[in-house]
CSV table of C-alpha atoms and ligand atoms in Angstrom, one decimal:
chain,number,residue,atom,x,y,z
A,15,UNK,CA,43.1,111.2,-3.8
A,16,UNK,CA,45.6,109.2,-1.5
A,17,UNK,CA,48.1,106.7,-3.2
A,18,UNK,CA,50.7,104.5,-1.0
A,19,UNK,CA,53.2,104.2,-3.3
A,20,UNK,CA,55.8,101.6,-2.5
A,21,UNK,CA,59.3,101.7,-4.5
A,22,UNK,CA,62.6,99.2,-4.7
A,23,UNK,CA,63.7,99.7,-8.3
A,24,UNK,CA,67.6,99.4,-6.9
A,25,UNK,CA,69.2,99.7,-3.5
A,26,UNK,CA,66.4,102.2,-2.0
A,27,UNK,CA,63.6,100.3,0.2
A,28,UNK,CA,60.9,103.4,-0.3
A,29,UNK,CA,56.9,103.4,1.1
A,30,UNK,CA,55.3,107.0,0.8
A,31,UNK,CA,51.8,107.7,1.7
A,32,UNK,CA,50.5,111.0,-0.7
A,33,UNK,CA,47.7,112.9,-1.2
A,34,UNK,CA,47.4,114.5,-4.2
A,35,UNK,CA,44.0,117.6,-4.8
A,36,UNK,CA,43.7,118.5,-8.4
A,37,UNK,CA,42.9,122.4,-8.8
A,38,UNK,CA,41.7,123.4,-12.2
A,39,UNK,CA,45.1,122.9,-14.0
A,40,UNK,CA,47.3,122.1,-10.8
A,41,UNK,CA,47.7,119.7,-8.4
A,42,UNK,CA,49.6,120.3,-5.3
A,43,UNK,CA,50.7,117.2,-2.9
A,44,UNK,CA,50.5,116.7,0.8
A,45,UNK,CA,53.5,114.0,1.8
A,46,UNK,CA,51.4,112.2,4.7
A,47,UNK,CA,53.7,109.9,5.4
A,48,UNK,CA,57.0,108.4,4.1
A,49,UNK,CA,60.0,106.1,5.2
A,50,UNK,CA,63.2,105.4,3.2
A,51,UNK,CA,65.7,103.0,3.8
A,52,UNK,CA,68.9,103.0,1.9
A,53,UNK,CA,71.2,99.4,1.6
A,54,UNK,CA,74.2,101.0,-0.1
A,55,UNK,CA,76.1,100.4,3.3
A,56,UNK,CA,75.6,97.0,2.3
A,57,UNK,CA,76.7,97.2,-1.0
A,58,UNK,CA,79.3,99.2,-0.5
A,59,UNK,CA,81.6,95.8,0.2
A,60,UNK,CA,80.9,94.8,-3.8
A,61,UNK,CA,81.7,98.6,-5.2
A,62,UNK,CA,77.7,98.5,-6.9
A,63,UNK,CA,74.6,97.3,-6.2
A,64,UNK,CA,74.5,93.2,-6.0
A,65,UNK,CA,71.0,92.2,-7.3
A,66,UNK,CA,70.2,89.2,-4.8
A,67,UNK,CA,71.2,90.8,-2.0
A,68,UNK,CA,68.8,94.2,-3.0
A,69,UNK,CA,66.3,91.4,-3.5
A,70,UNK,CA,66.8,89.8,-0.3
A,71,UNK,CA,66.9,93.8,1.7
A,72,UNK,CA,64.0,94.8,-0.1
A,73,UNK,CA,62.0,91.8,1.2
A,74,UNK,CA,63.4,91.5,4.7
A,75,UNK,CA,62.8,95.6,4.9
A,76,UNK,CA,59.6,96.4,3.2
A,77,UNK,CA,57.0,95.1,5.9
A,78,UNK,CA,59.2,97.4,8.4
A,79,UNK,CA,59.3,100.3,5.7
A,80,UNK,CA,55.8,99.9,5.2
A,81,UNK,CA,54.6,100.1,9.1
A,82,UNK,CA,57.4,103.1,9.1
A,83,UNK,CA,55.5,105.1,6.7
A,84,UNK,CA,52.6,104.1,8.0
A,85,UNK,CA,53.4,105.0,11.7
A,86,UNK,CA,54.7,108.6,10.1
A,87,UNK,CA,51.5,108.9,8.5
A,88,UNK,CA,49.3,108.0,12.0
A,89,UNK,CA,50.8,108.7,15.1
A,90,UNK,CA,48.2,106.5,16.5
A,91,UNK,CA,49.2,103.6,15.1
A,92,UNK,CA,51.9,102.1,17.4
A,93,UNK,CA,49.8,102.1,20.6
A,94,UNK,CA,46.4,100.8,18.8
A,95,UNK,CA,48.0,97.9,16.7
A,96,UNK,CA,46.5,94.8,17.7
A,97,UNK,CA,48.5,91.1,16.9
A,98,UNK,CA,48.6,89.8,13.9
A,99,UNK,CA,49.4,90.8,10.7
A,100,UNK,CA,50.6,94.5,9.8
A,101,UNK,CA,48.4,93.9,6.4
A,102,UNK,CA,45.7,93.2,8.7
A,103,UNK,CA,45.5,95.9,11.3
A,104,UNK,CA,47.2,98.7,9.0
A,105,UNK,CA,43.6,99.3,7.3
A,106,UNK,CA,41.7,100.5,9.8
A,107,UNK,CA,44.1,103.0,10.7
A,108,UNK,CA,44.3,104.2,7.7
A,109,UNK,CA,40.4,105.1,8.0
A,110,UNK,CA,41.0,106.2,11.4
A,111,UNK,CA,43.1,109.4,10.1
A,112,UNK,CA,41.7,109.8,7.0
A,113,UNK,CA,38.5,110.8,7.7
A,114,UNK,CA,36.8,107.6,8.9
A,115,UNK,CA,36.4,105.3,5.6
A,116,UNK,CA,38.5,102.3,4.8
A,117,UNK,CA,38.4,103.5,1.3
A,118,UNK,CA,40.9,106.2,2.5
A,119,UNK,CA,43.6,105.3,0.3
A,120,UNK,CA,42.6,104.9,-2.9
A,121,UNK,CA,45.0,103.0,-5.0
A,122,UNK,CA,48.7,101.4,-4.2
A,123,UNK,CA,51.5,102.7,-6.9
A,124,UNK,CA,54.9,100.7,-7.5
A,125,UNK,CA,57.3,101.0,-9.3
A,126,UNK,CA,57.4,98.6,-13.0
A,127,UNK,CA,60.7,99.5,-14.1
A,128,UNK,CA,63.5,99.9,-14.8
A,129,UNK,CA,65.5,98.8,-12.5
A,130,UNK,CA,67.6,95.5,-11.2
A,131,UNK,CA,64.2,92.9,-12.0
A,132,UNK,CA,64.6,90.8,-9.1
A,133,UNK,CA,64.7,94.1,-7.1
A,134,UNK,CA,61.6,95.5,-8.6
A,135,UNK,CA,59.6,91.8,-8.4
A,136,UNK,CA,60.2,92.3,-4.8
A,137,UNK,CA,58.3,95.6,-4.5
A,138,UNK,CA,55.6,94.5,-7.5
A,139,UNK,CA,54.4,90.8,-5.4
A,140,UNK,CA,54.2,92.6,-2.4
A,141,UNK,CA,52.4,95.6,-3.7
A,142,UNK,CA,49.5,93.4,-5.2
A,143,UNK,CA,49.4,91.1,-1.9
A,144,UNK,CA,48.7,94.3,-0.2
A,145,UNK,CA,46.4,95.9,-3.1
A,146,UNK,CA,44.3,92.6,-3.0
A,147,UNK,CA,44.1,92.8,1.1
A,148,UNK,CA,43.1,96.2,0.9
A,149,UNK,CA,40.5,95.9,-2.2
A,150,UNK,CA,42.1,99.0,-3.9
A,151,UNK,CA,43.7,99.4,-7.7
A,152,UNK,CA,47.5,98.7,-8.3
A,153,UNK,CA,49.2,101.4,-10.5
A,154,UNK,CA,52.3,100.5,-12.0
A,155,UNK,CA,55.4,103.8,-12.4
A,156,UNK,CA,58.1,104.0,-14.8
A,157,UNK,CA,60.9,105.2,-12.1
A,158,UNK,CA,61.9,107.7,-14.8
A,159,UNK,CA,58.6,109.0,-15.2
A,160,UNK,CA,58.7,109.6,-11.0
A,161,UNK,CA,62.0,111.2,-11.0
A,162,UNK,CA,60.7,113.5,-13.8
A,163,UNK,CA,57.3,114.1,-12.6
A,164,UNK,CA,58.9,114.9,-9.3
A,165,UNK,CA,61.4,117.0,-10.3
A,166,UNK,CA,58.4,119.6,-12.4
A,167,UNK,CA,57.2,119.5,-8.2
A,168,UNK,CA,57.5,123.2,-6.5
A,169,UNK,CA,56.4,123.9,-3.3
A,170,UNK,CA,54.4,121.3,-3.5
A,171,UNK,CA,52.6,122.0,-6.7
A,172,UNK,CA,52.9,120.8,-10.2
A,173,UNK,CA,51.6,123.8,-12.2
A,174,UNK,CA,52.4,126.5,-14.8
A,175,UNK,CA,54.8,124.2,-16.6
A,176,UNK,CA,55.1,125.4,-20.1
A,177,UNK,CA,55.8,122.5,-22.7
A,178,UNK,CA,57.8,121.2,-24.4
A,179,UNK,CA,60.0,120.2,-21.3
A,180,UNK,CA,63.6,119.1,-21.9
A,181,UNK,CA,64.8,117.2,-18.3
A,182,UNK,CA,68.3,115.6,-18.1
A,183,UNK,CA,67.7,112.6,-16.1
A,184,UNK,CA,71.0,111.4,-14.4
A,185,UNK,CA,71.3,108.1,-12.4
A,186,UNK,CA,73.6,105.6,-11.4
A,187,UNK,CA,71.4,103.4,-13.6
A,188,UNK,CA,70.6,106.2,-16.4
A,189,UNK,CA,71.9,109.2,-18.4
A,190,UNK,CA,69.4,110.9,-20.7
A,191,UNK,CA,67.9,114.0,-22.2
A,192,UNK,CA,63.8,113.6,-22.8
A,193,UNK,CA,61.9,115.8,-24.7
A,194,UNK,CA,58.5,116.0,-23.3
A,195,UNK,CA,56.3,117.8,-25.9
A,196,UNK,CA,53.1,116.7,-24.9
A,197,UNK,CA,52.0,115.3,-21.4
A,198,UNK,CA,53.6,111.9,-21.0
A,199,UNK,CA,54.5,111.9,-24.5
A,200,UNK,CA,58.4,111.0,-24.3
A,201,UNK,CA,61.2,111.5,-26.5
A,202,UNK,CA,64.8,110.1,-25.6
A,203,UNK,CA,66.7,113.0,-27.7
A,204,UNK,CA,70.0,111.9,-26.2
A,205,UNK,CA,71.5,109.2,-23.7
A,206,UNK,CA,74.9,107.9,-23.0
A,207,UNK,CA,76.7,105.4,-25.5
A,208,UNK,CA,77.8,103.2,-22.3
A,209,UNK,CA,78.3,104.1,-18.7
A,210,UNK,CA,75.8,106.1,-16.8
A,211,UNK,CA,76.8,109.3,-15.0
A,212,UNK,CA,76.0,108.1,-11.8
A,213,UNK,CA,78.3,104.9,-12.2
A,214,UNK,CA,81.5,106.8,-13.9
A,215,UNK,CA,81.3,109.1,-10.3
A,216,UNK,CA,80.8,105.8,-8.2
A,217,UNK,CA,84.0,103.7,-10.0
A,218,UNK,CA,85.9,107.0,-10.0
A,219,UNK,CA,85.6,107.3,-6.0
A,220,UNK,CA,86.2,103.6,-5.9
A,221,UNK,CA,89.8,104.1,-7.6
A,222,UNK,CA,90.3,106.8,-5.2
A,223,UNK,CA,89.2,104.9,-2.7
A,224,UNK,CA,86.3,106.6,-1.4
A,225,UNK,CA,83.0,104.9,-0.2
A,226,UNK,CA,80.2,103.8,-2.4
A,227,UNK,CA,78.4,105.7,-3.1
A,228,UNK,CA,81.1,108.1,-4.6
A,229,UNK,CA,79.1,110.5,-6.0
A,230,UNK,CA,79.0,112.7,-2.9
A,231,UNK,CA,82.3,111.8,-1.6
A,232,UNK,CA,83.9,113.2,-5.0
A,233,UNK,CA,81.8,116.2,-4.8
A,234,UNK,CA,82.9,116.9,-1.5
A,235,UNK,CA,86.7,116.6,-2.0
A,236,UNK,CA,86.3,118.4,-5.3
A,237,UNK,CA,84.7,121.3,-3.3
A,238,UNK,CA,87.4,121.2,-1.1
A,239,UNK,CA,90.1,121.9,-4.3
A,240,UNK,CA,88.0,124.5,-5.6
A,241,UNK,CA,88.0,126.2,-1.5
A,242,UNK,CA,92.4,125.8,-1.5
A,243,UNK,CA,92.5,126.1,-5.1
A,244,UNK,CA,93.8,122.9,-6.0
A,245,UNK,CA,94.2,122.2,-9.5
A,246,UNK,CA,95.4,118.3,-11.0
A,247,UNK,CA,98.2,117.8,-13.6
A,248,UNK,CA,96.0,115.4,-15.1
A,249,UNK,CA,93.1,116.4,-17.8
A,250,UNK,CA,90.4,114.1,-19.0
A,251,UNK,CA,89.1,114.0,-22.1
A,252,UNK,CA,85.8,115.8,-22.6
A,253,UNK,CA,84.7,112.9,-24.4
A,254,UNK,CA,81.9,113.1,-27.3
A,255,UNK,CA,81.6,117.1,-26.3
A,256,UNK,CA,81.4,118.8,-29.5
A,257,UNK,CA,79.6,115.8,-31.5
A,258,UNK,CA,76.6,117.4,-33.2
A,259,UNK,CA,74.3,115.0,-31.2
A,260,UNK,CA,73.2,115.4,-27.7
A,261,UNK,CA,74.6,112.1,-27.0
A,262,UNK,CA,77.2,111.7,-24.2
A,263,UNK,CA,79.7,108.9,-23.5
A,264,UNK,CA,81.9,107.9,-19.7
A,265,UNK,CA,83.5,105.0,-20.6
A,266,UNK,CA,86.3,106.7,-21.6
A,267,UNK,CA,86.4,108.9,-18.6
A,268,UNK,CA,86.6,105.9,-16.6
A,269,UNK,CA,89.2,104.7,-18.6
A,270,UNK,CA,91.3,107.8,-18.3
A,271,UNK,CA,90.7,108.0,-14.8
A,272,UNK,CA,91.5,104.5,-14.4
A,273,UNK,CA,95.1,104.8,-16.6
A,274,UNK,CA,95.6,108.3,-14.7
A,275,UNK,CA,95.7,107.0,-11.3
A,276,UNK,CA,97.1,103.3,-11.5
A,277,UNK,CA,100.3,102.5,-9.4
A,278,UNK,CA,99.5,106.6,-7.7
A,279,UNK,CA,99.1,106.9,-4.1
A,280,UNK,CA,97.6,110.3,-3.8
A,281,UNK,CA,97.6,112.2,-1.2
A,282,UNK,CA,94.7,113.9,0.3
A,283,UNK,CA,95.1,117.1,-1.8
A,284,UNK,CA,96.1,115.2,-4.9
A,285,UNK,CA,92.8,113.5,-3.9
A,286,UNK,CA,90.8,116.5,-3.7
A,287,UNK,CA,92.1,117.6,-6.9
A,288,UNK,CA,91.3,114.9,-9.3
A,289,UNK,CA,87.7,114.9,-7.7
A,290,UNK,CA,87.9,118.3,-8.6
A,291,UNK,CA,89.0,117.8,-12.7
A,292,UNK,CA,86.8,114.6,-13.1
A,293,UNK,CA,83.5,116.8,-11.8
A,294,UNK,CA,84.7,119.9,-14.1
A,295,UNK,CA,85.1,117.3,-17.2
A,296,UNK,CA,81.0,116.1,-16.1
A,297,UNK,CA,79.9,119.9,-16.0
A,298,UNK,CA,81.7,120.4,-19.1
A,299,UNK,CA,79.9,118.1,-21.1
A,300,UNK,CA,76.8,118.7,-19.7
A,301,UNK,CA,76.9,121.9,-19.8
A,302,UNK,CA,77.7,121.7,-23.3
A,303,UNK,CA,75.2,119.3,-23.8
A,304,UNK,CA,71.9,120.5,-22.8
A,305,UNK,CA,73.3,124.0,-24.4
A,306,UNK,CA,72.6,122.2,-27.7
A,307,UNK,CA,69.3,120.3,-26.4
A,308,UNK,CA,67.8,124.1,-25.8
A,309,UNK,CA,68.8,125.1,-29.3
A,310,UNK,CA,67.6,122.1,-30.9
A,311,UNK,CA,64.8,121.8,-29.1
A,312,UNK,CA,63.6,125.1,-28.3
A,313,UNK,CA,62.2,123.6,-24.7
A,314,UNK,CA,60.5,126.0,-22.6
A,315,UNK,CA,61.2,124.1,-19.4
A,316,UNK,CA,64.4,122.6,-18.1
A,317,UNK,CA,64.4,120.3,-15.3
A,318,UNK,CA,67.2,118.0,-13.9
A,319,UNK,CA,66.3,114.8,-12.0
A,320,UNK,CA,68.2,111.7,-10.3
A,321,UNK,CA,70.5,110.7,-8.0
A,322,UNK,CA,73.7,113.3,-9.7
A,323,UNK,CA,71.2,116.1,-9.7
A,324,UNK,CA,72.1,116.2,-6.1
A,325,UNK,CA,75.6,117.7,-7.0
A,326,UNK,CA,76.0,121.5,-6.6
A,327,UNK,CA,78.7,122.0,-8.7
A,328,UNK,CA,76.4,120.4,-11.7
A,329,UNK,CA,73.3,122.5,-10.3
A,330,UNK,CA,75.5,125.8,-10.2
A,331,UNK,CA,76.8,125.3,-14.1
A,332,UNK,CA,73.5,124.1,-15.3
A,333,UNK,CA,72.0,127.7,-13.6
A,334,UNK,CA,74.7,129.6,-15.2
A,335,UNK,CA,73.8,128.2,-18.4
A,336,UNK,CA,70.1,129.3,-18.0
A,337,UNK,CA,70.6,132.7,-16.6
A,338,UNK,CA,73.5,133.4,-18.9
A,339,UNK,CA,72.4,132.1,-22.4
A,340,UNK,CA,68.5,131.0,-21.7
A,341,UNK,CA,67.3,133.4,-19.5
A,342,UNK,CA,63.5,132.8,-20.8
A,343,UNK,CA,63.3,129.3,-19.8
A,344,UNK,CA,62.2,128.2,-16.4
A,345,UNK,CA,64.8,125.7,-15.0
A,346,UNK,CA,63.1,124.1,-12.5
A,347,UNK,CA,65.1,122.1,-9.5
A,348,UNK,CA,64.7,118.9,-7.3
A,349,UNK,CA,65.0,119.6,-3.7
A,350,UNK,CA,67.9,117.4,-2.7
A,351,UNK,CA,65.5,115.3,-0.4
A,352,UNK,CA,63.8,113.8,-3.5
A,353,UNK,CA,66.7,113.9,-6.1
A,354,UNK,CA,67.8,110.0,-5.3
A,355,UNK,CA,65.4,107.2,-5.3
A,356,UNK,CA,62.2,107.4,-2.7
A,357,UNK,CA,58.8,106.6,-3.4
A,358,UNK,CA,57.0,109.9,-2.9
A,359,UNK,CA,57.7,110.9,-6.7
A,360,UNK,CA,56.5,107.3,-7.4
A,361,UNK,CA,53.3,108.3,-5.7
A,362,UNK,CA,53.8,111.8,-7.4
A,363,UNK,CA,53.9,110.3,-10.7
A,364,UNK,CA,51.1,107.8,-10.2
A,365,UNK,CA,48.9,110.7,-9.0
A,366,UNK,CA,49.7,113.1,-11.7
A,367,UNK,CA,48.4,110.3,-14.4
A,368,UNK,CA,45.3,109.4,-11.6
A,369,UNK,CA,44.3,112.9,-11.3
A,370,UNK,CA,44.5,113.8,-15.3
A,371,UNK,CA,42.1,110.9,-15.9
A,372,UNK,CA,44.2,108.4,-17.8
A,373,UNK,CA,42.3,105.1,-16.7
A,374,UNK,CA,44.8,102.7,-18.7
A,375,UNK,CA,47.5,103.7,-16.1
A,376,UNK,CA,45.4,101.0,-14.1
A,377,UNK,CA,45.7,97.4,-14.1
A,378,UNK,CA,46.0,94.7,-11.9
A,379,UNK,CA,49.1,92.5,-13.5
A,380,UNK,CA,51.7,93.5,-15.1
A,381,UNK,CA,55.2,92.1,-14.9
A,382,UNK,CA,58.6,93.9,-13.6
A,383,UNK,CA,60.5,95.2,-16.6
A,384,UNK,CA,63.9,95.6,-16.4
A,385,UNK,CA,64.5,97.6,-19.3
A,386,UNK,CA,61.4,99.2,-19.1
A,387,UNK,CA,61.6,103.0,-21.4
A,388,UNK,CA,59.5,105.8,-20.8
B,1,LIG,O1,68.7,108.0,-8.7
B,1,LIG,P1,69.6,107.2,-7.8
B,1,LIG,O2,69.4,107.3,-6.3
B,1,LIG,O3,69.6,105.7,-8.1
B,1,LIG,C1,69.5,105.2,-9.4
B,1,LIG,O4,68.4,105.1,-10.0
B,1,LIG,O5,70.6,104.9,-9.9
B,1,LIG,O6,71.1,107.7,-8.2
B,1,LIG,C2,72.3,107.1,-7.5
B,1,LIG,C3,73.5,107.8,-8.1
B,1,LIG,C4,74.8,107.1,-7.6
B,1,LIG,O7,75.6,106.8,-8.7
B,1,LIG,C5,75.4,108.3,-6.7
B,1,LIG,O8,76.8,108.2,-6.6
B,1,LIG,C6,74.9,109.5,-7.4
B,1,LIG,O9,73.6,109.2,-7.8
B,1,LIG,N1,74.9,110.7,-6.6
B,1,LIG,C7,75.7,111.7,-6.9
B,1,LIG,C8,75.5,112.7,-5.8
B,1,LIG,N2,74.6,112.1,-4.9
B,1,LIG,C9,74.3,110.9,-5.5
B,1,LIG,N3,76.6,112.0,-7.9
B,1,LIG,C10,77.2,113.2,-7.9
B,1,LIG,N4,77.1,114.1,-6.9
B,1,LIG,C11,76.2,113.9,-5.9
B,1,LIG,N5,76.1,114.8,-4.9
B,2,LIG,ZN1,66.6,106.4,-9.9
């Protein structure tokens, strides 16, 4: 089965073309083609994603992200286009390369939610423009469910995962442990009380006056204390860490940070070293964290997903944790390609539902939801 999945939950433009084969109890996924377009230059000026202008990206960018992936997909395609419409002339290609029948692809996945809702809108009215052209179902994704669902990927294959899986899902939009007990049966066992992770590294880089997105600007300069052995005067508070819930709060980590640095002009090293104590104080309480979501839950998967579980320090810790104290649980890893938003784990997560039969996964309208939970 071959889903083009398209995605624009934020500040990622995504269009993936996958095919997923289901093998008695696993599916493995062949990434055919796939084009990502990132406007956080763009919103780097504001410090965060501006809605309107995400809006205005996505629908400026997604007819050129579309032919992209499309053009990855079929080398053919740039020579043979005729005029006219990319809608119009991207069909027949597709039959072209996938063995002959305009019935190649077999449904179009976007993504429902959450996200910023004019963002998502954007993706969702041009997904069922192109469903409707092309005669072929509309799936709608929960973006958590992709980043999850991709996440379980190895090598290609979703198999041999043993339930109940705990995954930590951390975002610039989102900060949560879910308990999956049963296939696509969710439990939010703990969350953050205000700021996500993702945002407390991007307004921490913006007081020291790194790019957005900070997250791997801080990362790197904290690297670079660790490598000179750099250490800050300053300690933050390890806010909400020993609270018998699996809960976690930034706000006040911001704050901290915020009170720390005011009227400072650091130096490079000075620099380095904050980045260094702020990404400690995260691995701290994570670590801590998800020590307590094992116990509580007795999970016999761990899986990390979103944009932060691209940071290495986090990554390294988390391992520790596992091989140290859990050394029975499979922790399973993102590669770092699929980690931030794309759409291949939308198209991942639509074919994992496809492919395991649940027909109410398919419908032709539905609205964006904002606040959509899994
Ligand atoms: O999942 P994602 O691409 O978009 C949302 O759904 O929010 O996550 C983006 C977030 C940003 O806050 C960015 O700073 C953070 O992920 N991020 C990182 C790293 N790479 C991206 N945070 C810490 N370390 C990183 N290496
Ligand atoms: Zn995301």
């Amino acid at each position: 089965m071959k889903i083009l999945a398209i995605e624009t939950s934020c500040d990622e433009t995504g269009v993936a073309i996958v095919e997923g084969t289901k093998t008695g109890d696993s599916i493995s996924f062949a990434i055919r083609g796939n084009a990502l377009l990132s406007q956080a230059p763009l919103h780097a000026a504001y410090g965060g994603v501006y809605p309107n202008l995400a809006k205005r990206e996505h629908q400026k960018n997604l007819p050129i992200i579309l032919e992209q992936a499309l053009k990855d997909a079929l080398p053919k395609l740039s020579q043979k286009r005729s005029s006219g419409s990319l809608e119009d002339s991207a069909r027949p290609f597709f039959g072209e390369s996938f063995g002959g029948t305009p019935e190649a692809i077999n449904a179009i996945a976007v993504t429902q939610g959450p996200g910023l809702e004019p963002a998502l809108w954007t993706g969702i009215e041009f997904a069922k423009k192109l469903a409707k052209e092309w005669n072929v179902p509309l799936i709608p994704v929960n973006h958590m469910e992709g980043h999850l669902i991709s996440s379980l990927v190895k090598d290609g294959k979703l198999e041999n995962v043993e339930l109940p899986v705990l995954a930590l899902l951390i975002s610039g939009g989102h900060t949560e442990f879910v308990l999956m007990r049963d296939w696509y049966k969710y439990e939010i066992i703990g969350e953050t009380l205000d700021d996500a992770v993702g945002e407390a590294f991007d307004k921490v880089a913006r007081m020291l006056e790194l790019p957005y997105p900070g997250g791997p600007h801080i990362s790197k300069y904290a690297a670079v204390a660790r490598e000179k052995n750099l250490k800050s005067e300053i300690t933050l508070p390890r806010s909400m860490i020993g609270t018998k819930t699996c809960d976690v709060s930034f706000s006040g980590l911001k704050t901290s940070a915020l009170y720390a640095l005011r009227g400072k002009n650091l130096t490079e090293d000075e620099k380095a070293a904050f980045a260094r104590e702020f990404e400690d104080t995260v691995a701290d309480i994570f670590v801590a964290k998800t020590r307590r979501a094992l116990e509580e839950t007795g999970a016999r998967t761990f899986v990390i997903g979103g944009g932060v579980a691209a940071n290495s320090f986090l990554r390294t810790r988390l391992q520790d944790l596992v091989a140290k104290d859990f050394n029975d649980i499979e922790f399973r890893l993102p590669e770092l390609s699929i980690t931030g938003d794309n759409a291949i784990m939308i198209a991942e997560a639509a074919l994992t539902r496809a492919l395991s039969g649940l027909e109410d996964a398919t419908t032709e309208d539905f609205r964006a939801v904002g606040n959509l939970s899994l």
